mmCIF file of C-alpha atoms in Angstrom:
data_model
loop_
_atom_site.group_PDB
_atom_site.id
_atom_site.type_symbol
_atom_site.label_atom_id
_atom_site.label_comp_id
_atom_site.label_asym_id
_atom_site.label_seq_id
_atom_site.Cartn_x
_atom_site.Cartn_y
_atom_site.Cartn_z
ATOM 1 C CA MET A 1 89.339 182.546 -23.550
ATOM 2 C CA THR A 2 91.574 180.046 -21.888
ATOM 3 C CA ARG A 3 90.438 176.872 -20.136
ATOM 4 C CA ALA A 4 91.320 178.273 -16.815
ATOM 5 C CA ASP A 5 89.109 181.312 -17.386
ATOM 6 C CA ALA A 6 86.249 179.207 -18.521
ATOM 7 C CA ALA A 7 86.540 176.742 -15.681
ATOM 8 C CA PRO A 8 84.221 178.485 -13.166
ATOM 9 C CA ASP A 9 81.459 178.987 -15.636
ATOM 10 C CA VAL A 10 81.778 175.348 -16.736
ATOM 11 C CA VAL A 11 81.841 174.129 -13.136
ATOM 12 C CA THR A 12 78.597 176.145 -12.512
ATOM 13 C CA ALA A 13 76.870 174.569 -15.484
ATOM 14 C CA ALA A 14 78.079 171.203 -14.322
ATOM 15 C CA ALA A 15 76.732 171.770 -10.919
ATOM 16 C CA ARG A 16 73.383 172.639 -12.279
ATOM 17 C CA SER A 17 73.233 169.469 -14.432
ATOM 18 C CA THR A 18 74.498 167.109 -11.772
ATOM 19 C CA SER A 19 73.108 168.288 -8.549
ATOM 20 C CA VAL A 20 69.616 167.275 -7.360
ATOM 21 C CA THR A 21 68.002 170.731 -7.971
ATOM 22 C CA ALA A 22 64.623 169.676 -9.328
ATOM 23 C CA THR A 23 61.622 171.553 -8.108
ATOM 24 C CA ARG A 24 58.448 169.676 -7.388
ATOM 25 C CA PRO A 25 55.203 170.700 -9.004
ATOM 26 C CA ALA A 26 53.490 173.068 -6.704
ATOM 27 C CA GLY A 27 50.145 171.244 -6.914
ATOM 28 C CA ARG A 28 51.650 167.879 -6.162
ATOM 29 C CA GLY A 29 53.590 169.087 -3.227
ATOM 30 C CA GLY A 30 50.383 170.649 -1.774
ATOM 31 C CA ARG A 31 48.409 167.401 -2.180
ATOM 32 C CA ARG A 32 51.332 165.495 -0.413
ATOM 33 C CA ARG A 33 51.305 167.933 2.495
ATOM 34 C CA GLY A 34 47.527 167.690 2.750
ATOM 35 C CA ALA A 35 47.662 163.816 2.714
ATOM 36 C CA ALA A 36 50.323 163.943 5.343
ATOM 37 C CA TRP A 37 48.156 166.034 7.621
ATOM 38 C CA LEU A 38 45.209 163.846 6.951
ATOM 39 C CA TRP A 39 46.995 160.679 7.710
ATOM 40 C CA GLY A 40 48.374 162.299 10.959
ATOM 41 C CA VAL A 41 44.820 163.045 12.084
ATOM 42 C CA VAL A 42 43.844 159.426 11.124
ATOM 43 C CA GLY A 43 46.659 158.106 13.244
ATOM 44 C CA VAL A 44 45.764 160.158 16.296
ATOM 45 C CA ALA A 45 42.081 159.103 15.970
ATOM 46 C CA ALA A 46 43.170 155.485 15.519
ATOM 47 C CA VAL A 47 45.169 155.615 18.852
ATOM 48 C CA ILE A 48 42.225 157.052 20.722
ATOM 49 C CA LEU A 49 39.783 154.475 19.325
ATOM 50 C CA LEU A 50 42.223 151.708 20.267
ATOM 51 C CA TRP A 51 42.714 153.138 23.760
ATOM 52 C CA GLU A 52 39.010 153.576 24.464
ATOM 53 C CA GLY A 53 38.091 150.224 22.689
ATOM 54 C CA TYR A 54 40.522 148.316 24.830
ATOM 55 C CA LYS A 55 39.362 150.049 27.951
ATOM 56 C CA LEU A 56 35.658 149.142 27.082
ATOM 57 C CA LEU A 57 36.238 145.433 26.051
ATOM 58 C CA ALA A 58 39.084 144.225 28.029
ATOM 59 C CA PRO A 59 38.704 142.802 31.619
ATOM 60 C CA GLU A 60 39.495 145.234 34.467
ATOM 61 C CA ASP A 61 42.487 143.144 35.583
ATOM 62 C CA GLY A 62 43.866 143.241 32.112
ATOM 63 C CA VAL A 63 44.869 140.329 29.852
ATOM 64 C CA ILE A 64 46.593 137.546 31.683
ATOM 65 C CA VAL A 65 48.377 134.623 30.085
ATOM 66 C CA ALA A 66 50.000 131.921 32.126
ATOM 67 C CA ASP A 67 49.719 134.033 35.355
ATOM 68 C CA VAL A 68 51.577 136.798 33.494
ATOM 69 C CA ARG A 69 49.802 140.134 32.793
ATOM 70 C CA ILE A 70 50.687 141.037 29.174
ATOM 71 C CA LEU A 71 48.248 143.997 28.769
ATOM 72 C CA PRO A 72 47.460 146.557 31.421
ATOM 73 C CA ARG A 73 44.491 146.866 33.653
ATOM 74 C CA THR A 74 41.487 148.987 32.380
ATOM 75 C CA THR A 75 40.529 150.641 35.660
ATOM 76 C CA ASP A 76 40.316 154.478 35.643
ATOM 77 C CA LEU A 77 43.307 154.541 37.869
ATOM 78 C CA ALA A 78 45.410 152.582 35.309
ATOM 79 C CA MET A 79 43.814 153.902 32.175
ATOM 80 C CA PRO A 80 41.885 157.157 32.566
ATOM 81 C CA HIS A 81 39.499 158.026 29.688
ATOM 82 C CA VAL A 82 41.093 160.312 26.967
ATOM 83 C CA TRP A 83 38.494 163.011 27.627
ATOM 84 C CA ASP A 84 39.292 162.987 31.366
ATOM 85 C CA MET A 85 43.040 163.601 30.466
ATOM 86 C CA VAL A 86 42.089 166.487 28.267
ATOM 87 C CA VAL A 87 39.705 168.175 30.746
ATOM 88 C CA ARG A 88 42.327 167.650 33.422
ATOM 89 C CA LEU A 89 44.641 169.943 31.420
ATOM 90 C CA ALA A 90 42.348 172.790 31.972
ATOM 91 C CA GLU A 91 42.007 172.394 35.688
ATOM 92 C CA PRO A 92 44.391 173.827 38.265
ATOM 93 C CA VAL A 93 47.589 171.937 39.120
ATOM 94 C CA THR A 94 46.623 171.860 42.724
ATOM 95 C CA ARG A 95 43.646 172.665 44.926
ATOM 96 C CA GLN A 96 45.328 175.712 46.385
ATOM 97 C CA ASP A 97 43.781 179.115 45.572
ATOM 98 C CA GLY A 98 45.526 180.801 42.698
ATOM 99 C CA SER A 99 47.037 177.577 41.269
ATOM 100 C CA PRO A 100 47.596 177.937 37.530
ATOM 101 C CA PRO A 101 46.006 175.435 35.032
ATOM 102 C CA LEU A 102 47.832 172.202 34.405
ATOM 103 C CA TRP A 103 48.479 173.011 30.704
ATOM 104 C CA THR A 104 50.320 176.215 31.774
ATOM 105 C CA ALA A 105 52.681 174.339 34.033
ATOM 106 C CA VAL A 106 53.335 171.706 31.232
ATOM 107 C CA ALA A 107 53.843 174.365 28.667
ATOM 108 C CA LEU A 108 56.385 176.332 30.807
ATOM 109 C CA ALA A 109 58.231 173.110 31.586
ATOM 110 C CA ALA A 110 58.143 172.094 27.870
ATOM 111 C CA LEU A 111 59.555 175.406 26.761
ATOM 112 C CA THR A 112 62.475 174.992 29.237
ATOM 113 C CA THR A 113 63.223 171.535 27.873
ATOM 114 C CA LEU A 114 62.831 172.706 24.334
ATOM 115 C CA GLY A 115 65.369 175.378 24.723
ATOM 116 C CA ILE A 116 67.887 172.879 26.120
ATOM 117 C CA ALA A 117 67.245 170.398 23.464
ATOM 118 C CA ALA A 118 67.737 173.059 20.829
ATOM 119 C CA ALA A 119 71.124 173.852 22.263
ATOM 120 C CA GLY A 120 72.024 170.190 22.273
ATOM 121 C CA TRP A 121 70.760 169.885 18.635
ATOM 122 C CA LEU A 122 72.858 172.788 17.463
ATOM 123 C CA VAL A 123 76.045 171.263 18.996
ATOM 124 C CA GLY A 124 75.012 167.789 17.669
ATOM 125 C CA LEU A 125 74.746 169.429 14.194
ATOM 126 C CA VAL A 126 78.117 170.984 14.365
ATOM 127 C CA VAL A 127 79.733 167.774 15.548
ATOM 128 C CA GLY A 128 77.895 165.543 13.230
ATOM 129 C CA MET A 129 78.707 167.645 10.066
ATOM 130 C CA ALA A 130 82.286 167.973 11.070
ATOM 131 C CA LEU A 131 82.646 164.122 11.464
ATOM 132 C CA ALA A 132 80.787 163.556 8.286
ATOM 133 C CA LEU A 133 83.111 165.913 6.342
ATOM 134 C CA VAL A 134 86.173 164.228 7.803
ATOM 135 C CA MET A 135 85.014 160.757 7.023
ATOM 136 C CA GLN A 136 84.023 161.737 3.447
ATOM 137 C CA ARG A 137 87.313 163.405 2.810
ATOM 138 C CA TRP A 138 89.539 160.584 4.150
ATOM 139 C CA ARG A 139 88.430 156.985 3.731
ATOM 140 C CA LEU A 140 90.918 155.911 6.540
ATOM 141 C CA ALA A 141 89.010 158.291 8.976
ATOM 142 C CA GLU A 142 85.639 156.615 7.985
ATOM 143 C CA TRP A 143 87.134 153.187 8.695
ATOM 144 C CA GLY A 144 88.480 154.282 12.056
ATOM 145 C CA LEU A 145 85.564 156.632 13.290
ATOM 146 C CA LEU A 146 82.431 155.142 12.032
ATOM 147 C CA PRO A 147 82.372 151.910 14.237
ATOM 148 C CA TRP A 148 83.076 154.041 17.332
ATOM 149 C CA ILE A 149 80.292 156.413 16.393
ATOM 150 C CA ILE A 150 77.863 153.596 16.202
ATOM 151 C CA LEU A 151 79.257 152.002 19.347
ATOM 152 C CA SER A 152 78.680 155.291 21.171
ATOM 153 C CA GLN A 153 74.996 154.894 20.904
ATOM 154 C CA THR A 154 74.983 151.705 23.057
ATOM 155 C CA VAL A 155 75.891 153.534 26.236
ATOM 156 C CA PRO A 156 72.808 153.756 28.479
ATOM 157 C CA LEU A 157 72.018 157.452 29.112
ATOM 158 C CA ILE A 158 70.537 156.711 32.523
ATOM 159 C CA ALA A 159 74.119 155.840 33.724
ATOM 160 C CA PHE A 160 75.979 158.306 31.369
ATOM 161 C CA ALA A 161 74.017 161.511 32.410
ATOM 162 C CA PRO A 162 75.182 161.713 36.105
ATOM 163 C CA ILE A 163 78.831 161.132 34.883
ATOM 164 C CA VAL A 164 78.538 164.107 32.594
ATOM 165 C CA ARG A 165 77.034 166.278 35.396
ATOM 166 C CA SER A 166 79.885 165.261 37.736
ATOM 167 C CA TRP A 167 82.490 166.095 35.089
ATOM 168 C CA GLY A 168 80.774 169.363 34.203
ATOM 169 C CA SER A 169 80.766 170.336 37.940
ATOM 170 C CA ARG A 170 84.597 170.473 37.910
ATOM 171 C CA ILE A 171 84.640 172.804 34.840
ATOM 172 C CA GLU A 172 85.185 176.563 35.302
ATOM 173 C CA ILE A 173 85.945 178.765 32.286
ATOM 174 C CA ALA A 174 87.001 182.415 32.916
ATOM 175 C CA GLY A 175 85.332 182.289 36.391
ATOM 176 C CA ALA A 176 82.099 180.976 34.910
ATOM 177 C CA GLN A 177 80.620 177.786 36.615
ATOM 178 C CA TRP A 178 79.320 174.903 34.626
ATOM 179 C CA GLN A 179 75.469 175.017 34.904
ATOM 180 C CA ASP A 180 73.223 171.917 35.273
ATOM 181 C CA TRP A 181 71.360 172.680 32.114
ATOM 182 C CA MET A 182 74.642 172.441 30.077
ATOM 183 C CA SER A 183 75.015 168.819 31.201
ATOM 184 C CA VAL A 184 71.534 168.075 29.865
ATOM 185 C CA ALA A 185 72.486 169.831 26.531
ATOM 186 C CA VAL A 186 75.544 167.743 26.224
ATOM 187 C CA ILE A 187 73.521 164.522 26.701
ATOM 188 C CA ALA A 188 70.955 165.884 24.081
ATOM 189 C CA SER A 189 73.746 166.539 21.668
ATOM 190 C CA TYR A 190 75.109 163.050 22.328
ATOM 191 C CA LEU A 191 71.936 161.555 20.924
ATOM 192 C CA ALA A 192 71.463 164.101 18.125
ATOM 193 C CA PHE A 193 74.907 163.914 16.459
ATOM 194 C CA PHE A 194 74.668 160.303 15.493
ATOM 195 C CA PRO A 195 71.825 160.405 12.806
ATOM 196 C CA ILE A 196 73.248 163.753 11.479
ATOM 197 C CA ALA A 197 76.817 162.326 11.113
ATOM 198 C CA VAL A 198 75.562 159.066 9.358
ATOM 199 C CA GLY A 199 72.998 160.796 7.200
ATOM 200 C CA ALA A 200 75.363 163.615 6.129
ATOM 201 C CA LEU A 201 77.944 161.013 5.345
ATOM 202 C CA ARG A 202 75.683 159.077 3.157
ATOM 203 C CA GLY A 203 74.562 162.270 1.418
ATOM 204 C CA LEU A 204 78.137 163.572 0.837
ATOM 205 C CA GLN A 205 79.030 160.168 -0.683
ATOM 206 C CA SER A 206 75.899 160.036 -2.875
ATOM 207 C CA PRO A 207 77.102 161.861 -5.966
ATOM 208 C CA GLU A 208 78.043 159.433 -8.794
ATOM 209 C CA ARG A 209 81.755 159.063 -9.505
ATOM 210 C CA LEU A 210 81.193 160.481 -13.053
ATOM 211 C CA HIS A 211 79.895 163.748 -11.644
ATOM 212 C CA ALA A 212 82.848 164.018 -9.288
ATOM 213 C CA GLU A 213 85.320 163.335 -12.095
ATOM 214 C CA LEU A 214 83.752 165.903 -14.326
ATOM 215 C CA PHE A 215 84.357 168.513 -11.673
ATOM 216 C CA HIS A 216 87.912 167.323 -11.294
ATOM 217 C CA THR A 217 88.261 167.500 -15.143
ATOM 218 C CA TYR A 218 87.550 171.295 -15.025
ATOM 219 C CA SER A 219 89.990 171.953 -12.184
ATOM 220 C CA ALA A 220 87.320 172.395 -9.386
ATOM 221 C CA GLY A 221 88.968 172.123 -6.011
ATOM 222 C CA TYR A 222 87.637 170.249 -3.005
ATOM 223 C CA TRP A 223 85.759 173.092 -1.497
ATOM 224 C CA GLN A 224 84.148 174.058 -4.752
ATOM 225 C CA THR A 225 83.090 170.458 -5.369
ATOM 226 C CA LEU A 226 81.831 170.215 -1.924
ATOM 227 C CA TRP A 227 79.803 173.371 -2.094
ATOM 228 C CA ARG A 228 78.373 172.936 -5.634
ATOM 229 C CA LEU A 229 78.000 169.091 -5.804
ATOM 230 C CA ARG A 230 78.301 167.182 -2.551
ATOM 231 C CA LEU A 231 76.262 169.420 -0.210
ATOM 232 C CA PRO A 232 73.273 169.943 -2.603
ATOM 233 C CA ALA A 233 73.295 166.137 -3.224
ATOM 234 C CA ALA A 234 73.315 165.531 0.547
ATOM 235 C CA VAL A 235 70.118 167.508 1.185
ATOM 236 C CA PRO A 236 67.610 164.626 0.671
ATOM 237 C CA TYR A 237 69.603 162.478 3.103
ATOM 238 C CA LEU A 238 70.366 165.287 5.494
ATOM 239 C CA LEU A 239 66.804 166.527 6.172
ATOM 240 C CA PRO A 240 65.445 163.235 7.519
ATOM 241 C CA ALA A 241 68.622 162.881 9.618
ATOM 242 C CA LEU A 242 68.126 166.525 11.032
ATOM 243 C CA ARG A 243 64.454 165.581 11.920
ATOM 244 C CA LEU A 244 65.605 162.368 13.761
ATOM 245 C CA GLY A 245 68.333 164.290 15.469
ATOM 246 C CA ALA A 246 65.959 166.842 16.658
ATOM 247 C CA ALA A 247 63.565 164.166 18.100
ATOM 248 C CA ASN A 248 66.572 162.368 19.660
ATOM 249 C CA ALA A 249 67.730 165.805 21.273
ATOM 250 C CA VAL A 250 64.219 166.035 22.963
ATOM 251 C CA VAL A 251 64.407 162.422 24.249
ATOM 252 C CA GLY A 252 68.023 162.950 25.477
ATOM 253 C CA ALA A 253 67.022 166.242 27.276
ATOM 254 C CA VAL A 254 64.028 164.493 29.026
ATOM 255 C CA VAL A 255 66.139 161.548 30.074
ATOM 256 C CA ALA A 256 68.971 163.630 31.288
ATOM 257 C CA GLU A 257 66.623 165.896 33.285
ATOM 258 C CA VAL A 258 65.295 162.834 35.076
ATOM 259 C CA SER A 259 68.809 161.407 35.583
ATOM 260 C CA THR A 260 70.436 164.643 36.746
ATOM 261 C CA GLY A 261 67.499 165.969 38.775
ATOM 262 C CA LEU A 262 67.318 169.306 36.834
ATOM 263 C CA GLN A 263 64.408 171.323 38.016
ATOM 264 C CA GLY A 264 61.968 173.135 35.733
ATOM 265 C CA GLY A 265 61.903 170.846 32.711
ATOM 266 C CA ILE A 266 59.362 168.365 31.455
ATOM 267 C CA GLY A 267 61.340 165.402 32.606
ATOM 268 C CA ARG A 268 61.256 166.448 36.244
ATOM 269 C CA LEU A 269 57.568 167.201 35.880
ATOM 270 C CA LEU A 270 56.983 163.637 34.700
ATOM 271 C CA ILE A 271 58.552 162.128 37.792
ATOM 272 C CA GLN A 272 56.678 164.604 40.011
ATOM 273 C CA PHE A 273 53.325 163.950 38.574
ATOM 274 C CA ALA A 274 53.871 160.205 38.314
ATOM 275 C CA GLY A 275 54.316 160.095 41.973
ATOM 276 C CA GLN A 276 50.726 161.651 42.357
ATOM 277 C CA ALA A 277 49.060 159.167 39.914
ATOM 278 C CA SER A 278 47.463 157.030 42.613
ATOM 279 C CA GLY A 279 45.295 160.023 43.635
ATOM 280 C CA ASP A 280 44.995 161.876 40.271
ATOM 281 C CA PRO A 281 45.824 159.574 37.293
ATOM 282 C CA ALA A 282 44.774 161.960 34.633
ATOM 283 C CA LYS A 283 47.192 164.550 35.968
ATOM 284 C CA ALA A 284 50.238 162.260 35.225
ATOM 285 C CA TRP A 285 49.385 162.256 31.558
ATOM 286 C CA GLY A 286 49.860 166.007 31.209
ATOM 287 C CA PRO A 287 53.666 165.952 31.084
ATOM 288 C CA ILE A 288 53.367 162.987 28.701
ATOM 289 C CA PHE A 289 51.377 165.002 26.202
ATOM 290 C CA GLY A 290 53.831 167.787 26.697
ATOM 291 C CA ALA A 291 56.747 165.461 25.827
ATOM 292 C CA VAL A 292 54.859 164.071 22.830
ATOM 293 C CA ALA A 293 54.219 167.731 21.588
ATOM 294 C CA LEU A 294 57.990 168.582 22.120
ATOM 295 C CA GLY A 295 59.022 165.794 19.878
ATOM 296 C CA LEU A 296 56.524 166.901 17.191
ATOM 297 C CA ILE A 297 57.546 170.481 17.440
ATOM 298 C CA ALA A 298 61.262 169.663 17.257
ATOM 299 C CA ALA A 299 60.857 167.401 14.186
ATOM 300 C CA GLY A 300 58.290 169.707 12.569
ATOM 301 C CA SER A 301 60.641 172.756 12.851
ATOM 302 C CA ILE A 302 62.997 171.041 10.386
ATOM 303 C CA ALA A 303 60.197 171.467 7.809
ATOM 304 C CA LEU A 304 61.002 175.166 7.815
ATOM 305 C CA LEU A 305 64.450 174.313 6.684
ATOM 306 C CA GLY A 306 63.052 172.017 4.134
ATOM 307 C CA VAL A 307 61.108 174.858 2.617
ATOM 308 C CA ILE A 308 64.233 176.994 2.258
ATOM 309 C CA LEU A 309 65.955 173.895 0.615
ATOM 310 C CA LYS A 310 63.033 172.849 -1.471
ATOM 311 C CA ASN A 311 64.897 173.153 -4.759
ATOM 312 C CA TYR A 312 67.216 170.390 -3.673
ATOM 313 C CA ARG A 313 64.717 167.838 -2.399
ATOM 314 C CA ARG A 314 64.174 165.803 -5.540
ATOM 315 C CA GLY A 315 63.773 162.515 -3.736
ATOM 316 C CA GLU A 316 64.103 162.645 0.073
ATOM 317 C CA VAL A 317 65.526 159.402 1.497
ATOM 318 C CA THR A 318 65.249 157.831 4.926
ATOM 319 C CA ALA A 319 68.608 158.355 6.771
#
């Protein structure tokens, strides 16, 4: 057998020895997941206790230092009780006959925003991975692109979103008009691609030089090295970046809905119910709970991808 014939088998063996394919013990992983859920419940309980404790102990006019209010008022108008907010979710949106419960309106709006954020996240994933691959392949591209990628995140969305909508209104492809939700998805992808690009770049660059040289020694090409070495090594970096990108996509979608005036999403519902807070303060918190749930769902959905790639998650790193 010649060296060329043996190369694929040797490369496969090298990939197994150099990649991060180490499975966690099942019991240990189960305990960690249980501890994560427990700490999550403890965190929620701590926030509720802090809210109610401040409302009980602080003065009604809030905490004022040098004629400046540094903590909010504790009146029911400014800070409704947590149980009032929860009960309000089960009550009708308005007093009109046949009005649906508040949680139904929030859920429908949240689903609309979630769909737009998912589209933005997918676009951000494609763009972020493409940029990471280009920057990893050519060091000159990294020097030229990475500063601009970082600089792009300093643009305020509240000013950028109307511009995107204005540009989109002039686009027409094969007779199809640009829809307003597409502008919102573009804004969501704008926030999502950044952590994915940076996390993927760090992951693709994470294999040690010795491992890359071993692949080169056995005549493995760029794509074979990428598939068998760099991508498996990038998983512990990429999964946290994907979670952060999903949460950023939700934030971008909500902010873009507010800035562009898109109807039907959770962002518009936030503005609408905030205007009614003076007469129904608990109602204004319904869309806020919906936005929080959206972020948790978006970030938690990446856990499904983590289950598929569990053999590559030796030591997950913060991107």
